[in-house]
Tab-separated table of C-alpha atoms in Angstrom:
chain	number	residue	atom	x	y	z
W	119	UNK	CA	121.370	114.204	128.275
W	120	UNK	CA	117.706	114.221	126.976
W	121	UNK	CA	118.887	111.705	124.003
W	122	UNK	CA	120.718	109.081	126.739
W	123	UNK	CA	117.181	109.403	128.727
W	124	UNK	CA	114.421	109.341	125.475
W	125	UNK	CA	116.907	107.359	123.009
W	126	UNK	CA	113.793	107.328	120.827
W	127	UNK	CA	110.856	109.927	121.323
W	128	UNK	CA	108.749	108.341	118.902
W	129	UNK	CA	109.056	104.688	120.285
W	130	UNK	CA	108.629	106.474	123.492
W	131	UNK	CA	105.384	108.177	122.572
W	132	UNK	CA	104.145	104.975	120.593
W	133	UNK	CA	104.576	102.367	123.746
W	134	UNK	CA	102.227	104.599	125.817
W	135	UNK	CA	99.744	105.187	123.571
W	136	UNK	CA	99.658	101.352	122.892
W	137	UNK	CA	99.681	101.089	126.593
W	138	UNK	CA	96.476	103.119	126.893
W	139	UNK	CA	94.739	101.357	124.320
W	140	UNK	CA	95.481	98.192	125.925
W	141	UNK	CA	93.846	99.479	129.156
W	142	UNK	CA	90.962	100.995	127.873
W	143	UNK	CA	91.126	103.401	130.408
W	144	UNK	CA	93.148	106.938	130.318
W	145	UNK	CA	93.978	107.629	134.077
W	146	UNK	CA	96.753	109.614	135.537
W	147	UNK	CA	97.814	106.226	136.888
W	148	UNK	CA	97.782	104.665	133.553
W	149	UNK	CA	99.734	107.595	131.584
W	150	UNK	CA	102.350	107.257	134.471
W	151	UNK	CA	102.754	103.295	134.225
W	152	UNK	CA	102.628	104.014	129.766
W	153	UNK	CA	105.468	106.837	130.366
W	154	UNK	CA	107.252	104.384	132.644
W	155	UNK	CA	107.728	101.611	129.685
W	156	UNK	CA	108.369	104.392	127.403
W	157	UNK	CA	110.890	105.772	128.912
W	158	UNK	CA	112.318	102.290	130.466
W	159	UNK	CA	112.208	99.714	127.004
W	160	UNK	CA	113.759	102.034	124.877
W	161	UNK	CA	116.770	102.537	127.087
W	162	UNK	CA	116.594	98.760	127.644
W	163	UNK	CA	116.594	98.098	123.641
W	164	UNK	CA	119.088	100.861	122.959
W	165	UNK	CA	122.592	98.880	122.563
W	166	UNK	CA	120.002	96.770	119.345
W	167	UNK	CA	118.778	99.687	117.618
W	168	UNK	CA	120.317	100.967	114.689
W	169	UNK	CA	121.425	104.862	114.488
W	170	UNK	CA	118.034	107.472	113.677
W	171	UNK	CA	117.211	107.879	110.539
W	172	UNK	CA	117.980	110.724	108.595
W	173	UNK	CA	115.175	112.668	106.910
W	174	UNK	CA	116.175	115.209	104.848
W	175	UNK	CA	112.545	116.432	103.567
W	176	UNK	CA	110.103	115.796	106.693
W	177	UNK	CA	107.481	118.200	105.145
W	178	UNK	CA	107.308	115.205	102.171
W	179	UNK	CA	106.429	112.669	104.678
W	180	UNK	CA	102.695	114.259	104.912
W	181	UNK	CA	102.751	114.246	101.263
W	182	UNK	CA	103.572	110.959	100.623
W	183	UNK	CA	101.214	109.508	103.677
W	184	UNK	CA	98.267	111.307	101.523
W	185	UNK	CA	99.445	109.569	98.502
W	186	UNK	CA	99.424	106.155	99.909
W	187	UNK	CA	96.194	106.786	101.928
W	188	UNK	CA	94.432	107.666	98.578
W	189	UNK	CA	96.069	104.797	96.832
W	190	UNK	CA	94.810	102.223	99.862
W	191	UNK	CA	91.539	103.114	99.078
W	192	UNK	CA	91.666	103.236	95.841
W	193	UNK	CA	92.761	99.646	95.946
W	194	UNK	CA	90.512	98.312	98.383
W	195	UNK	CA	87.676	99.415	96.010
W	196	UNK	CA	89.594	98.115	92.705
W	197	UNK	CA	90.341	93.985	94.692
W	198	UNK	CA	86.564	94.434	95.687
W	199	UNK	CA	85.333	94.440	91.953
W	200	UNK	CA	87.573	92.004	91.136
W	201	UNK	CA	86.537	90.039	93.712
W	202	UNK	CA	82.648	90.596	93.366
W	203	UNK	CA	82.137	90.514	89.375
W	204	UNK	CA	85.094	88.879	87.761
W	205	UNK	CA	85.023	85.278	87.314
W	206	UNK	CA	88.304	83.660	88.801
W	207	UNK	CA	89.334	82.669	85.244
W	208	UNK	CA	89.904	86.057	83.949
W	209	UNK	CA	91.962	87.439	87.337
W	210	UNK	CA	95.665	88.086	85.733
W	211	UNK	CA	98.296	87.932	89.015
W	212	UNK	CA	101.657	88.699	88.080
W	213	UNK	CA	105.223	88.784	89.611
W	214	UNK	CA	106.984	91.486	89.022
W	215	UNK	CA	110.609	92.415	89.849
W	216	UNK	CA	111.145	96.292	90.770
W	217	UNK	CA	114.437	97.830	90.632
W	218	UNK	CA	115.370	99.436	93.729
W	219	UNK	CA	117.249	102.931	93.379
W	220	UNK	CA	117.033	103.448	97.142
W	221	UNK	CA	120.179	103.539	99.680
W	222	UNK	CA	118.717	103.874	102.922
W	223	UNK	CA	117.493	100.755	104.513
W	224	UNK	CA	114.638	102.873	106.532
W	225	UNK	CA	113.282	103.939	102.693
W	226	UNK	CA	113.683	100.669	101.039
W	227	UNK	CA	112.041	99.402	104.302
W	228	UNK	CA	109.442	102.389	103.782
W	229	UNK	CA	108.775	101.083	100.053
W	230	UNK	CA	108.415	96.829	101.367
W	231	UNK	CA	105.975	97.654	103.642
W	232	UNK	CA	103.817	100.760	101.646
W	233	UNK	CA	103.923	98.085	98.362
W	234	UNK	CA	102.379	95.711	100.951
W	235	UNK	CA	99.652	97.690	102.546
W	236	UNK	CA	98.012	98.273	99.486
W	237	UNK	CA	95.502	95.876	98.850
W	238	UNK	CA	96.055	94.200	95.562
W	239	UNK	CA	99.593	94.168	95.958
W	240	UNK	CA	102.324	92.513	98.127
W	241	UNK	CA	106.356	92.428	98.198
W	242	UNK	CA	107.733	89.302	98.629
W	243	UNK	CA	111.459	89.494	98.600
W	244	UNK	CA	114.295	92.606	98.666
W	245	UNK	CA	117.155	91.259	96.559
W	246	UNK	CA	120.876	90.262	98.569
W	247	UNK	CA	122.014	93.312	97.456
W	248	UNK	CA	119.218	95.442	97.885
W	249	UNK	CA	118.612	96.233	94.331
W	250	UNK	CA	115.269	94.618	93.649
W	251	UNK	CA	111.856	93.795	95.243
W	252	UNK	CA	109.990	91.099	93.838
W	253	UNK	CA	106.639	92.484	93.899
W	254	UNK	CA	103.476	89.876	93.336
W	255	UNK	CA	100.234	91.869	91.959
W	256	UNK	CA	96.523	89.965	92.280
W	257	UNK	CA	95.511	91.445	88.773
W	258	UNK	CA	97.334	93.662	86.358
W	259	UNK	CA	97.761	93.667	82.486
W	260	UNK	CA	100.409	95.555	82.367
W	261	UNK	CA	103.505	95.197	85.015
W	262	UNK	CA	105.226	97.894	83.262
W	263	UNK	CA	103.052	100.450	84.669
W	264	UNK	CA	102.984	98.771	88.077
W	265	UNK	CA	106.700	98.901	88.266
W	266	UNK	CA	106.271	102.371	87.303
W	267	UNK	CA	103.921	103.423	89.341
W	268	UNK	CA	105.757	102.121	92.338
W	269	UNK	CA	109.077	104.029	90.639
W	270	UNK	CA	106.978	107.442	90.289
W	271	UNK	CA	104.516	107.614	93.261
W	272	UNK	CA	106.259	105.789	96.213
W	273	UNK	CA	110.087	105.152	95.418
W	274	UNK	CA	110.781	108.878	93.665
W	275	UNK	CA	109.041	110.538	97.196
W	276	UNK	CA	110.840	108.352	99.468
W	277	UNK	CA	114.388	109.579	98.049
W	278	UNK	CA	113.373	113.126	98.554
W	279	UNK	CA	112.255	112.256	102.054
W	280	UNK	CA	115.572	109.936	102.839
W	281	UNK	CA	118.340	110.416	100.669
C-alpha cells in the first residue's frame, strides 16, 4: 500500500525540498503544498518510470560520494592552473574511449554523469551497446591512466554498489 501511495520516496522527498527552495520560505503551508506534489507527480509519472534500482552495497554509496567529492576538487584546482599559467599552446585535450564493464543502466548512468562533473573531464557518448564511453579530457599526457583511473576509482565502486 505505502509503495502504490510513495512510488518513489526519494523523488518524493526531492520535489519538496526543491519546492521550498523555490519559495524561499519554510511554512507549514508551504511543506503541505511541497508534500502535495510529492506525493501527487510521482504517482502521476509512475506508468514512465523504470523499476527501482537495485543496490546491493548502499554503505559504498558514502564511500564513493567522498571519492568523487575529493576528486571534484581536486580538479577544479588542477583546470584552474591550467587555465591561469599554461599558455594555450601547450594544453594536450584528448579523446579517450573507456570500456564499460557495467550492466546496470542506473551505474553506467552513475559513471556518464560522475565522469562529467569533474571539471577537466566530460563524457560524450555511451556506445549502442553500452560497452564504451567516449570520454573527452581538457589536458592529459597520458589517457592510459585516465581510462584507468575512471576503471579503478569510479567504475570498480559502482559494481560493488550495483551489480
Amino acid at each position: 500500500m505505502l509503495a502504490r501511495l510513495v512510488p518513489h520516496p526519494l523523488l518524493t522527498l526531492s520535489l519538496v525540498v526543491v519546492w521550498l527552495a523555490l519559495v524561499n520560505k519554510v511554512t507549514l503551508g508551504n511543506v503541505i503544498l511541497g508534500a502535495g506534489f510529492g506525493l501527487v507527480i510521482p504517482m502521476l509519472t509512475r506508468a514512465y518510470w523504470p523499476d527501482r534500482p537495485r543496490v546491493r552495497n548502499p554503505r559504498m554509496i558514502i564511500e564513493y560520494t567522498l571519492i568523487v567529492l575529493w576528486d571534484i576538487v581536486v580538479a577544479n584546482v588542477q583546470v584552474a592552473m591550467i587555465l591561469l599559467f599554461r599558455p594555450e599552446a601547450r594544453i594536450n585535450s584528448v579523446w579517450i574511449t573507456v570500456p564499460v564493464e557495467l550492466t546496470s543502466a542506473e551505474a553506467i548512468t552513475v559513471l556518464a554523469g560522475t565522469i562529467t562533473m569533474t571539471p577537466g573531464t566530460v563524457s560524450a557518448t555511451l556506445s549502442a551497446d553500452s560497452a564504451a564511453i567516449l570520454v573527452h579530457t581538457l589536458d592529459t599526457d597520458d589517457p592510459d591512466g585516465v581510462r584507468d583511473q575512471i576503471k579503478t576509482r569510479y567504475e570498480r565502486r559502482l559494481k560493488e554498489i550495483f551489480e
